[in-house]
mmCIF file of C-alpha atoms and ligand atoms in Angstrom:
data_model
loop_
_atom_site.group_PDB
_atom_site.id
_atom_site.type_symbol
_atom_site.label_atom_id
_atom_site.label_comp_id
_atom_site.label_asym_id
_atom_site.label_seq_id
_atom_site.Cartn_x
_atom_site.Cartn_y
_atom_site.Cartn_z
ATOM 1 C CA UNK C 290 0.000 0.000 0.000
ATOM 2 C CA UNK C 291 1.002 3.220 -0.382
ATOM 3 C CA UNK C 292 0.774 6.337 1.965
ATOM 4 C CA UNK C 293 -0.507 9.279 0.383
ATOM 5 C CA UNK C 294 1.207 11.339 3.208
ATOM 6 C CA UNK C 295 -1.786 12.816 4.539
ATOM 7 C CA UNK C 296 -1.492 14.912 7.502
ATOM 8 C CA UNK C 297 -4.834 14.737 9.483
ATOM 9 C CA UNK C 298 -6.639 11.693 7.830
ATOM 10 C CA UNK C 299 -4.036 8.688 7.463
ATOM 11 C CA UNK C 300 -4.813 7.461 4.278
ATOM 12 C CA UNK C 301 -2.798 4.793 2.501
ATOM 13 C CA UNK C 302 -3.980 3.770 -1.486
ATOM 14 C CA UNK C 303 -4.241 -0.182 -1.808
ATOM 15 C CA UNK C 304 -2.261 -2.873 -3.434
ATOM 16 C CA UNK C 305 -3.600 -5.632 -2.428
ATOM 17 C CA UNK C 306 -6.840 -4.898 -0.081
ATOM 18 C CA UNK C 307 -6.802 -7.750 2.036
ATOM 19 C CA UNK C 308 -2.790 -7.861 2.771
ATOM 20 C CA UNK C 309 -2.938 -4.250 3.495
ATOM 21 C CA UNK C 310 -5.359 -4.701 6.185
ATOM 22 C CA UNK C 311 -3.555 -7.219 7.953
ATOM 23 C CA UNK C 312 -0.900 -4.932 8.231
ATOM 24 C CA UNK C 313 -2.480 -2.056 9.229
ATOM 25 C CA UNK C 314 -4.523 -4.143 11.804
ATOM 26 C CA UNK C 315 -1.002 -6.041 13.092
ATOM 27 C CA UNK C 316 -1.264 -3.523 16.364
ATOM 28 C CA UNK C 317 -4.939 -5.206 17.827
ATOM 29 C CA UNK C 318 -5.499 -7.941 19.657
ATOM 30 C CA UNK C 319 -7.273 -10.368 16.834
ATOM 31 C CA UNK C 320 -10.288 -11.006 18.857
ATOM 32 C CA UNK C 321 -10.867 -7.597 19.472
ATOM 33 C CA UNK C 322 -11.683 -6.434 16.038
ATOM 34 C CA UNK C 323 -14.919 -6.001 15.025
ATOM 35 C CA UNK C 324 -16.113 -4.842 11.169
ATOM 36 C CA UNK C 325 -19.695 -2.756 10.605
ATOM 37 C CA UNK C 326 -21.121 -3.055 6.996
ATOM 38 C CA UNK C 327 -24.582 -2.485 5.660
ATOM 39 C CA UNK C 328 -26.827 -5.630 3.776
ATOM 40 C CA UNK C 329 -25.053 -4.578 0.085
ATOM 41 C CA UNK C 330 -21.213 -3.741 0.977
ATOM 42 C CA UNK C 331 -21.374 -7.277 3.607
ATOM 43 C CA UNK C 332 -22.462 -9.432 0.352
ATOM 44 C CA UNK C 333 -20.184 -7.540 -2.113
ATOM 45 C CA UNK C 334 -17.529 -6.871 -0.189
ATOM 46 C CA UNK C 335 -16.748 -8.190 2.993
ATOM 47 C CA UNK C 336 -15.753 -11.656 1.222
ATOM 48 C CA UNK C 337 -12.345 -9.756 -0.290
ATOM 49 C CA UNK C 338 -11.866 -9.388 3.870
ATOM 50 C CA UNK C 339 -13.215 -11.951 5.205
ATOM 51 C CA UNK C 340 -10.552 -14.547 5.271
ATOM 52 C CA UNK C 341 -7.958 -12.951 7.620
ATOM 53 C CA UNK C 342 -7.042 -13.841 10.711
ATOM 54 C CA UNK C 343 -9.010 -11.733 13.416
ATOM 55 C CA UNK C 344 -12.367 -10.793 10.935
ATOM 56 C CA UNK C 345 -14.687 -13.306 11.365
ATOM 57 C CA UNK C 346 -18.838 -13.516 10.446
ATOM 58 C CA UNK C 347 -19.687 -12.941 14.265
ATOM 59 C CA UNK C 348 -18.024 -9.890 14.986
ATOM 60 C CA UNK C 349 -19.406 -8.748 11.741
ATOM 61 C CA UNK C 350 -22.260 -6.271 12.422
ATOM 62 C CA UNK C 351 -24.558 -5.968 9.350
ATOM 63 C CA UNK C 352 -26.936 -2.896 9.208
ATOM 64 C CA UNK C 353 -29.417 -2.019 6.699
ATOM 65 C CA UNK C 354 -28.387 -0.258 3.462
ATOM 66 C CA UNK C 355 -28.913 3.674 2.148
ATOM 67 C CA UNK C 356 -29.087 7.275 4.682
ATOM 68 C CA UNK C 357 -32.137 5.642 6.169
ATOM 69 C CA UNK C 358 -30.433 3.258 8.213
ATOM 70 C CA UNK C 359 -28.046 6.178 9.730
ATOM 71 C CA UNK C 360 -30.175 6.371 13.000
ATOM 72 C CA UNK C 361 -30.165 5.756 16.162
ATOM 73 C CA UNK C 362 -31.269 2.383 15.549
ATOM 74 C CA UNK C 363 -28.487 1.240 13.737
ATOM 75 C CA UNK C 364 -26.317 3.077 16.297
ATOM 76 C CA UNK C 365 -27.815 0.777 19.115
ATOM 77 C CA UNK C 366 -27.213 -2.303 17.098
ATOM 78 C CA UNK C 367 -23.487 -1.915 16.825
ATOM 79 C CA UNK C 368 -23.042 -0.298 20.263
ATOM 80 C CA UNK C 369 -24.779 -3.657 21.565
ATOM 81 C CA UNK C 370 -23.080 -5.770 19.122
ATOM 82 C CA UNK C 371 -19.504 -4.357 20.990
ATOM 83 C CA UNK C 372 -20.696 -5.066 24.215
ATOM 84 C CA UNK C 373 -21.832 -8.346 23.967
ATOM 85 C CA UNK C 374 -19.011 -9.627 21.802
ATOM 86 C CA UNK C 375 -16.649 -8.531 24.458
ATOM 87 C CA UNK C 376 -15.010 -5.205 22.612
ATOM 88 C CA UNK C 377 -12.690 -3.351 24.794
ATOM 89 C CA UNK C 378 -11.301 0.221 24.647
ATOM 90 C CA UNK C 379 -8.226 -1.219 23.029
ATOM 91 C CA UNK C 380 -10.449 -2.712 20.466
ATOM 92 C CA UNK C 381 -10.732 -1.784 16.023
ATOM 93 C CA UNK C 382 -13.736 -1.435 14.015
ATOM 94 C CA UNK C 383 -13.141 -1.637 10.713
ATOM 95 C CA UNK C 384 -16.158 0.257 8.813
ATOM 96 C CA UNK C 385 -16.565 -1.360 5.235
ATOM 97 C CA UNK C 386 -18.680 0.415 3.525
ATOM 98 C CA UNK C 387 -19.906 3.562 1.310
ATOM 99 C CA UNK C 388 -20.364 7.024 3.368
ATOM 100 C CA UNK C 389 -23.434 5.509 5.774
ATOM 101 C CA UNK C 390 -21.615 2.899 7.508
ATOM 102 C CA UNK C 391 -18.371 4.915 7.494
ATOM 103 C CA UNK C 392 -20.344 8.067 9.347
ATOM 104 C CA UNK C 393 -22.385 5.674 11.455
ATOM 105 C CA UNK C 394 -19.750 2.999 12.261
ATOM 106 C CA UNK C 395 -17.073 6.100 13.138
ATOM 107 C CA UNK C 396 -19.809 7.378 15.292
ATOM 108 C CA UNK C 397 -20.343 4.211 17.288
ATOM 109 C CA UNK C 398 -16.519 4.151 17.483
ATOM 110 C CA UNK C 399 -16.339 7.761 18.754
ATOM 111 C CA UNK C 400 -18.548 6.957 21.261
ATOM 112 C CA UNK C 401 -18.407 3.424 22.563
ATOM 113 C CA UNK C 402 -16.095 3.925 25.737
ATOM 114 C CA UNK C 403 -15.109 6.762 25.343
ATOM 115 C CA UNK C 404 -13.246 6.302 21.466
ATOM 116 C CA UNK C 405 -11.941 3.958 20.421
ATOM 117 C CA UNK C 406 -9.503 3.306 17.026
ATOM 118 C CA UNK C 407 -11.578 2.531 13.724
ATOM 119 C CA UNK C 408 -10.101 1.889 10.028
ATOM 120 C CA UNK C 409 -12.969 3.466 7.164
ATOM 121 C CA UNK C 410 -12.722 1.158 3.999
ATOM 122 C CA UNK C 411 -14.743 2.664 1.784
ATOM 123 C CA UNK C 412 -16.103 1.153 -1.396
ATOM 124 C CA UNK C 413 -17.969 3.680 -2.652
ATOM 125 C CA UNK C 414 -16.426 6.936 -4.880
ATOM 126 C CA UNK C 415 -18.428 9.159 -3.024
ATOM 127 C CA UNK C 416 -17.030 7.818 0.131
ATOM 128 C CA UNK C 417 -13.108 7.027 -1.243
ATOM 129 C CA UNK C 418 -12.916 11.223 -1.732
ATOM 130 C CA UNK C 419 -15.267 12.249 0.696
ATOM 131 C CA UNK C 420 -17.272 11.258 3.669
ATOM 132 C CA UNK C 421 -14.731 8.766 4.885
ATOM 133 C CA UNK C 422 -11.712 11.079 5.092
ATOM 134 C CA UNK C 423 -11.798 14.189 7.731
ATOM 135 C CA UNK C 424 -13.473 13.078 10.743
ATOM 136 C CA UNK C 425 -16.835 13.780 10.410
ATOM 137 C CA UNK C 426 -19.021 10.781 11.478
ATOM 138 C CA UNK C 427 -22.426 10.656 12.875
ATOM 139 C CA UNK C 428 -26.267 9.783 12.174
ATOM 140 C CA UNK C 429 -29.651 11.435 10.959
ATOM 141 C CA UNK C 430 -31.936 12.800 13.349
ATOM 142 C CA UNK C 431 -35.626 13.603 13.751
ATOM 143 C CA UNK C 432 -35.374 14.106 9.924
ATOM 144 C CA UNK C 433 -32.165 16.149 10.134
ATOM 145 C CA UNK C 434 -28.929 15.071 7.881
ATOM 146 C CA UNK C 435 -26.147 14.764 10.372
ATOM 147 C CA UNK C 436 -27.709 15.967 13.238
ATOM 148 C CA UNK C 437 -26.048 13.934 15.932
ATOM 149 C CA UNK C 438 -22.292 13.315 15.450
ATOM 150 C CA UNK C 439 -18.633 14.678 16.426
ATOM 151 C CA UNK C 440 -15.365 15.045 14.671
ATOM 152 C CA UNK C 441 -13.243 11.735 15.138
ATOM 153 C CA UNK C 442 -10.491 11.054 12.621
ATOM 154 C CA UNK C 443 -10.188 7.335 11.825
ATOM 155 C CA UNK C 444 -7.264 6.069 12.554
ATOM 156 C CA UNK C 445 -6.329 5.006 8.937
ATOM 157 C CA UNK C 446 -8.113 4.868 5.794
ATOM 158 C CA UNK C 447 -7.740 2.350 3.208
ATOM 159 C CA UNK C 448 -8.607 3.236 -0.445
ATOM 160 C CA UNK C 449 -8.728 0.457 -3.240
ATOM 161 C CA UNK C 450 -10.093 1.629 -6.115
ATOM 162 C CA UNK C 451 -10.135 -2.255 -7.625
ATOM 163 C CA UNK C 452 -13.868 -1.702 -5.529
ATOM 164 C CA UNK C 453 -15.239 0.396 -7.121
ATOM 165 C CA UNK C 454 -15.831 -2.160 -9.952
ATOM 166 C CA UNK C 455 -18.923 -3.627 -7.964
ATOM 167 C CA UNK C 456 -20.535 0.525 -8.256
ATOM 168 C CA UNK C 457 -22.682 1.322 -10.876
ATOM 169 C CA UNK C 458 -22.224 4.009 -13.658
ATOM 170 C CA UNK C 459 -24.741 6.605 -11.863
ATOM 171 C CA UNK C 460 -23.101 5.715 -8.523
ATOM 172 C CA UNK C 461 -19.720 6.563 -10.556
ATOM 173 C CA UNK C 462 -20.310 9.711 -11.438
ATOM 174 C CA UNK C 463 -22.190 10.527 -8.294
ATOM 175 C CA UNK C 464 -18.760 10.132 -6.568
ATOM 176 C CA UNK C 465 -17.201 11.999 -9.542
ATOM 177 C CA UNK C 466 -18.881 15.181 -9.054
ATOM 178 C CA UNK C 467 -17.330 15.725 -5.829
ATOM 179 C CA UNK C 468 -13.921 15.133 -6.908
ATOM 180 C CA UNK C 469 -14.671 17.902 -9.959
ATOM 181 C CA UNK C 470 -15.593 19.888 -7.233
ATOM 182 C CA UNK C 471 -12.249 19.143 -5.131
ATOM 183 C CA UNK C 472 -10.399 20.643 -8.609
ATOM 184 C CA UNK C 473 -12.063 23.803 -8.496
ATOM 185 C CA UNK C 474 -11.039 24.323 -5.244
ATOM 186 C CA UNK C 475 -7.317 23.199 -6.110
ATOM 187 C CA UNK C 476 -6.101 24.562 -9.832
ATOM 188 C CA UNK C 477 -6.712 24.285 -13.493
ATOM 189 C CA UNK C 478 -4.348 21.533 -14.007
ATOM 190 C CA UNK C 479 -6.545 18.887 -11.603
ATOM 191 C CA UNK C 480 -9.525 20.694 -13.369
ATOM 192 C CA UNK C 481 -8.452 20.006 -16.490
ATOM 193 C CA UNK C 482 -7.241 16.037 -15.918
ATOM 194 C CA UNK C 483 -10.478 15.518 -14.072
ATOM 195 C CA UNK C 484 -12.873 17.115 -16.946
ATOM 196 C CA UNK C 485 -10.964 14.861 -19.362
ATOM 197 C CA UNK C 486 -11.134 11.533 -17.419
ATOM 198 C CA UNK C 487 -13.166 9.180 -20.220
ATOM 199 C CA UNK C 488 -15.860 7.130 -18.318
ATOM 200 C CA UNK C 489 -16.310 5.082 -22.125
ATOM 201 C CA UNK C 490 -12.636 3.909 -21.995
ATOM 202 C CA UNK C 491 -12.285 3.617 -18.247
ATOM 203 C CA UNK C 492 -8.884 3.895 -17.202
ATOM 204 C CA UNK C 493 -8.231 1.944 -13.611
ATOM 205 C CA UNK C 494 -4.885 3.867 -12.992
ATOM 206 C CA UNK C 495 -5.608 7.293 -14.007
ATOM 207 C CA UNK C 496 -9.111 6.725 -12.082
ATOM 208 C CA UNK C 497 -6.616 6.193 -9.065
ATOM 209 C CA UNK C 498 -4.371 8.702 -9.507
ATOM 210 C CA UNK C 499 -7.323 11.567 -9.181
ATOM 211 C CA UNK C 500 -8.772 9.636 -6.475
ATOM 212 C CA UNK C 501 -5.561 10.307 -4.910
ATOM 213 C CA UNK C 502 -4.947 13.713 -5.794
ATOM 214 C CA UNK C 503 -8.714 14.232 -4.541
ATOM 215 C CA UNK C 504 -8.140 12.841 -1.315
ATOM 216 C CA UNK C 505 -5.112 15.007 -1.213
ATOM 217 C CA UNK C 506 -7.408 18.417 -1.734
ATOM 218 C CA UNK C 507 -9.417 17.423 0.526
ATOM 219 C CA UNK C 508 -7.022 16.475 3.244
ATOM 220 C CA UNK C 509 -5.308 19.728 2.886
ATOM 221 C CA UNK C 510 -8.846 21.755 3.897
ATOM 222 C CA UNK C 511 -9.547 19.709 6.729
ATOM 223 C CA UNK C 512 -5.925 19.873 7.879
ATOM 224 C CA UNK C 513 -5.988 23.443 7.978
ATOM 225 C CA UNK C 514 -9.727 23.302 9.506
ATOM 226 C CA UNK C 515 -10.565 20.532 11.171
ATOM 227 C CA UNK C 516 -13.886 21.663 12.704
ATOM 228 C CA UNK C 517 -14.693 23.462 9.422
ATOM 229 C CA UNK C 518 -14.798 26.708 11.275
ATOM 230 C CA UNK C 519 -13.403 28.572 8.389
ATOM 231 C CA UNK C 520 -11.795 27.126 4.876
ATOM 232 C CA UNK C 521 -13.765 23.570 5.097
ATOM 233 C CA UNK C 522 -16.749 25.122 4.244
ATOM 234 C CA UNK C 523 -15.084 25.273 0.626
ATOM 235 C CA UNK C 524 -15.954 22.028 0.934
ATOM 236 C CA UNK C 525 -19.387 22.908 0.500
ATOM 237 C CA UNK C 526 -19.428 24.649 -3.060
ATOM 238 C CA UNK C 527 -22.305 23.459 -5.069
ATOM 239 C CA UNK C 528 -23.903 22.030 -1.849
ATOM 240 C CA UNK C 529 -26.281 24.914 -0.843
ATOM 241 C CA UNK C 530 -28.121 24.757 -4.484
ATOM 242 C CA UNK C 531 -27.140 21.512 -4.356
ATOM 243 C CA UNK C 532 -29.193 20.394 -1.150
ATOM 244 C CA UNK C 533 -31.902 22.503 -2.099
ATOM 245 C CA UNK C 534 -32.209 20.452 -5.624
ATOM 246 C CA UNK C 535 -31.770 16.913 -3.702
ATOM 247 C CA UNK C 536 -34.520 18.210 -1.333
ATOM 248 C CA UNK C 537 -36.667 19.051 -4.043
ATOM 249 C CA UNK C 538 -36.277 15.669 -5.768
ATOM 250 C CA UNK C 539 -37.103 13.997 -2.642
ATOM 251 C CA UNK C 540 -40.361 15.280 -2.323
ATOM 252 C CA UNK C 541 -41.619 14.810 -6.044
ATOM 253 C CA UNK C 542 -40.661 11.306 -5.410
ATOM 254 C CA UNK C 543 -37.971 11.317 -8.338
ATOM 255 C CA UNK C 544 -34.635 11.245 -5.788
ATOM 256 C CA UNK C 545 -31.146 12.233 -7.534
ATOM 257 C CA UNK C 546 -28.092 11.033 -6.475
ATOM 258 C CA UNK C 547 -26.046 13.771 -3.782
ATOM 259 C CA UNK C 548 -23.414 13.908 -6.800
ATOM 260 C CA UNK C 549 -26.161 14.823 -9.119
ATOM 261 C CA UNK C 550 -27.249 17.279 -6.981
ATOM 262 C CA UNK C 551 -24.155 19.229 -6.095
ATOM 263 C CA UNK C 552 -23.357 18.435 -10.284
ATOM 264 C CA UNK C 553 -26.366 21.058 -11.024
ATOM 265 C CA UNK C 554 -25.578 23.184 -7.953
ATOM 266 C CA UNK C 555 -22.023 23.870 -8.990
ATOM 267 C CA UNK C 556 -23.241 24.969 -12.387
ATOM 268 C CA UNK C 557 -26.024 27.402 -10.818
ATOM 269 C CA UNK C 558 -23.407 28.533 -8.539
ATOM 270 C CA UNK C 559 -20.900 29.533 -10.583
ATOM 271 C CA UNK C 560 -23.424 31.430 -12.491
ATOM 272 C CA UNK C 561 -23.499 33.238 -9.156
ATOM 273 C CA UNK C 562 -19.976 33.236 -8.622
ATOM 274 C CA UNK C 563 -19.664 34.949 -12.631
ATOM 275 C CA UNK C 564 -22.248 37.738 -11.140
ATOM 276 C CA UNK C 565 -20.619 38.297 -7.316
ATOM 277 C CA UNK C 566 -17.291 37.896 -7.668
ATOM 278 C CA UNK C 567 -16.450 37.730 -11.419
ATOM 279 C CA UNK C 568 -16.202 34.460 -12.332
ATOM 280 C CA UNK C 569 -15.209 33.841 -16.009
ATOM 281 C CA UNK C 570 -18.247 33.201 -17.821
ATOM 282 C CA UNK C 571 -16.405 30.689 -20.644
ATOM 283 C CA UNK C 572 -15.450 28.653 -17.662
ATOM 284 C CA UNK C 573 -19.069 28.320 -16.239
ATOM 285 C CA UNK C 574 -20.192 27.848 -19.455
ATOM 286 C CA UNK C 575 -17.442 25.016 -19.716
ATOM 287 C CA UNK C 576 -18.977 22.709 -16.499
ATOM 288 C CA UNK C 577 -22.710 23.367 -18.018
ATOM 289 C CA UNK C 578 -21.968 21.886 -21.188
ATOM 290 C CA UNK C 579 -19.749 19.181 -19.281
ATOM 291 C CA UNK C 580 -22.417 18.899 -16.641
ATOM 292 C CA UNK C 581 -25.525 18.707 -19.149
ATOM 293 C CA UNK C 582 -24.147 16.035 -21.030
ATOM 294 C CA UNK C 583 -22.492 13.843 -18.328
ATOM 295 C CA UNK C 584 -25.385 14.137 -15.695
ATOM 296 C CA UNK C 585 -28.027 15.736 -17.840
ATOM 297 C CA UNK C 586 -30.269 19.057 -16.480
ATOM 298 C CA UNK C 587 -32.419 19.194 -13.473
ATOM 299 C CA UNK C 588 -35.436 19.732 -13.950
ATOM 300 C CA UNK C 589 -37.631 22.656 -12.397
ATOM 301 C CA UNK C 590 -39.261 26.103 -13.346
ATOM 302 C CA UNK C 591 -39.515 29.176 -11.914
ATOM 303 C CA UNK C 592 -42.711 28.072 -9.791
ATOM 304 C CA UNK C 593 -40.204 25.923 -8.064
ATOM 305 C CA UNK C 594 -38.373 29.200 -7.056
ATOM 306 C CA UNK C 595 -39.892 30.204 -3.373
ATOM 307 C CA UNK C 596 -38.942 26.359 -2.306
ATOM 308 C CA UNK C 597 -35.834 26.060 -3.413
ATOM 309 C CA UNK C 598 -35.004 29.079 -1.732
ATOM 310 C CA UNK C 599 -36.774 27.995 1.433
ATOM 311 C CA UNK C 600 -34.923 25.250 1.623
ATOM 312 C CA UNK C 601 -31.498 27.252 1.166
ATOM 313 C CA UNK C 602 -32.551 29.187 4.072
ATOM 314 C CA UNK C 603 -32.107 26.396 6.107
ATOM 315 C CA UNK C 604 -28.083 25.883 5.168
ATOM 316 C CA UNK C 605 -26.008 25.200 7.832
ATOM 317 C CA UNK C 606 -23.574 27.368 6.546
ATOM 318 C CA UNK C 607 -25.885 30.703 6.934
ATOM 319 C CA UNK C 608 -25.552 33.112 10.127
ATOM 320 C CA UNK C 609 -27.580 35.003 11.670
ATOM 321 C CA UNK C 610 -30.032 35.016 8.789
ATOM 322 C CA UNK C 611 -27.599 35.955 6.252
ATOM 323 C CA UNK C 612 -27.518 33.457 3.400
ATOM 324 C CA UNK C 613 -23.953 32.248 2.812
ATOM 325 C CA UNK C 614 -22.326 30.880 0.250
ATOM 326 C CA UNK C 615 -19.049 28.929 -0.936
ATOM 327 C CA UNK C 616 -17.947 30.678 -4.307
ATOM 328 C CA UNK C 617 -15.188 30.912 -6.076
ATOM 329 C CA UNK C 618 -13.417 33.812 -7.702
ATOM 330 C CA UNK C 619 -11.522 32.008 -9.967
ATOM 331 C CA UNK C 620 -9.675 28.464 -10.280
ATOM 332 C CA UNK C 621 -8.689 27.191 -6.936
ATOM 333 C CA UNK C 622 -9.557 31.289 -5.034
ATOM 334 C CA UNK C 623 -12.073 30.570 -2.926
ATOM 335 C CA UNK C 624 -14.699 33.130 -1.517
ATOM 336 C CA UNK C 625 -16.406 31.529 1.472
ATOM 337 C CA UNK C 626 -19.160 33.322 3.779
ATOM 338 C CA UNK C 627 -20.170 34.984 0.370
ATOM 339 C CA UNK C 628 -23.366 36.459 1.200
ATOM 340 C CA UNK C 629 -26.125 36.552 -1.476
ATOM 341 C CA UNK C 630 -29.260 38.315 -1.665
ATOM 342 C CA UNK C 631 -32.226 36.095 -2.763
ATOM 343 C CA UNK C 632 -32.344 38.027 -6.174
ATOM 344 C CA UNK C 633 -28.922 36.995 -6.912
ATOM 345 C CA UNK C 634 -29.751 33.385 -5.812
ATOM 346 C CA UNK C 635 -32.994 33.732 -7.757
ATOM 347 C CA UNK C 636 -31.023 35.025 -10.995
ATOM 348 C CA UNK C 637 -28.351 32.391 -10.616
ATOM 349 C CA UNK C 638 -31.427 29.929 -10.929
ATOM 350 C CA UNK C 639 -32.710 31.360 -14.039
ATOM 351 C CA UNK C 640 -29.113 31.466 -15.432
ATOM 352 C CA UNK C 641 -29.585 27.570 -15.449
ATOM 353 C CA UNK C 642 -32.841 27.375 -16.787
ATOM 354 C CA UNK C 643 -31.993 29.689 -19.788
ATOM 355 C CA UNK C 644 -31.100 27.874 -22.750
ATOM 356 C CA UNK C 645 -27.135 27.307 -23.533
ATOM 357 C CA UNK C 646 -25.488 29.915 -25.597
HETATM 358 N N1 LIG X 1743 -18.164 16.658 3.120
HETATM 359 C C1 LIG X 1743 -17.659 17.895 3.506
HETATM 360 C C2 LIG X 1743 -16.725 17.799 4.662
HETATM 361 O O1 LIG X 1743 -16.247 16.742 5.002
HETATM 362 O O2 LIG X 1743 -16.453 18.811 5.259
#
């Protein structure tokens, strides 16, 4: 394996997935170590795992599959699971998984006893350059995304990409749009190599190779704001349309994927970046035309306006009423706590309804 010299998540890019484990687990006591993966991940993946000394099928805890199982429920089952099969402070959970059982699974680890250490292996794309690097874990509350949780850094990650071959092409790309975002925030030469990257003739190694570089952006925020007081909320660009779109979606019954979402909420706001902060227009007009025909359009009108804006109103990252927003000035120069008036939002919104020029 190889360390991608990380500097607050330690994250290490596989050779071989089941020899790297066994090193990285070398340090716990073998019947101490205890693996949390949903219905999906334990069928496709936990066999690739499954053989080494110290995993074995009973301290395997198994929760149900998708954001709906991120409750407290599933949070009992594990924290149960540890007590009854014995697990100690000095014990490992090893969360194998996509971003639900790597936020859930690091929150049961954050909490049982106190903390204790826990390896994220995640098999999703999504959760490879995201959710399972930069400590934030926790579960959905009372209908609220992330409600309950705390900052814990697991204590390695472990990223093969030779998983991803059991994801499907929409849960591809869904992980994808998050690493285009990660090259906006870094420069035009990760912009460029990512925008390039040809899903038809999938290539393994360069797919690895912006994975890494990916979970290299990302590493860099977090390390320089952990608790996302500050710079990690450029973390968040495309995420306040974004939500609002996924929101949307949710209610008409016709869900998108979160990559989908913060796909069409990058494009809308860099239209508002272009009118705040003077974004060049060829280069918003660049991810529409890569956005429309990778992930298509979103569909909504302006009668859709007063709720997507509701629902904006609602982002974490706003203060004191003031709607805040990640943008970008150019390439890699972030703007965050932009505020925006809800005619600029509004106007941003058209902007991606109007038909390409
Ligand atoms: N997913 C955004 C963050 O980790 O801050």
């Amino acid at each position: 394996m190889r360390s991608l010299n990380t500097r607050e998540t330690d994250v290490y890019m596989a050779d071989e997935l089941a020899g790297d484990l066994a090193a990285l687990m070398a340090p716990y006591q073998k019947e101490k170590i205890f693996v949390v993966t949903d219905v999906h991940t334990h069928q496709l993946c936990f066999p690739a795992i499954s053989a080494l000394e110290g995993i074995s099928e009973e301290r395997c805890i198994v929760v149900g599959a998708g954001d709906g199982a991120k409750n407290t429920e599933s949070l009992i089952q594990i924290w149960q699971a540890l007590v009854e099969g014995g697990a100690t402070r000095h014990s490992l959970l090893i969360n194998l998984g996509g971003g639900m059982p790597c936020d859930l699974g690091g929150f049961a680890a954050a909490t049982f006893k106190r903390g204790i250490d826990f390896i994220n292996i995640p098999t999703t794309l999504l959760a490879q350059v995201d959710a399972s690097v930069g400590g934030k874990t926790g579960i959905n509350f009372m209908g609220y995304k992330n409600e309950i949780g705390s900052f814990m850094q697991a204590k390695h990650v472990l990223v093969d990409t030779a998983l991803l071959q059991t994801l499907d092409g929409p849960n591809l790309l869904s992980g994808f749009a998050e690493m285009i975002k990660h090259a906006y925030l870094k420069d035009e030469a990760l912009l460029e190599r990512t925008l390039a990257f040809d899903f038809e003739n999938y290539d393994a190694k360069e797919l690895s190779e912006l994975v890494a570089a990916s979970i290299r952006l990302k590493d860099e925020v977090v390390t320089a704001d952990p608790r996302e007081k500050g710079i990690r909320k450029a973390l968040n660009l495309g995420h306040t349309i974004g939500h609002a779109f996924e929101s949307l979606a949710l209610k008409r019954r016709q869900p998108v994927l979160h990559g989908y979402a913060v796909a069409y909420g990058m494009v809308a706001e860099l239209y508002l970046a272009q009118q705040k902060l003077g974004f060049p227009g060829e280069l918003v007009q660049q991810l529409r035309s890569y956005v429309d025909k990778v992930y298509g359009r979103f569909a909504f009108s302006e009668t859709d306006f007063d709720e997507l804006y509701q629902t904006m109103t609602h982002d974490k990252k706003n203060q004191a009423g003031r709607m805040n927003f990640t943008l970008l000035r150019a390439i890699g120069d972030i703007a965050i706590n932009t505020h925006c008036e809800r005619d600029e939002v509004l106007a941003a919104l058209r902007a991606y309804l109007a038909p390409q020029s």
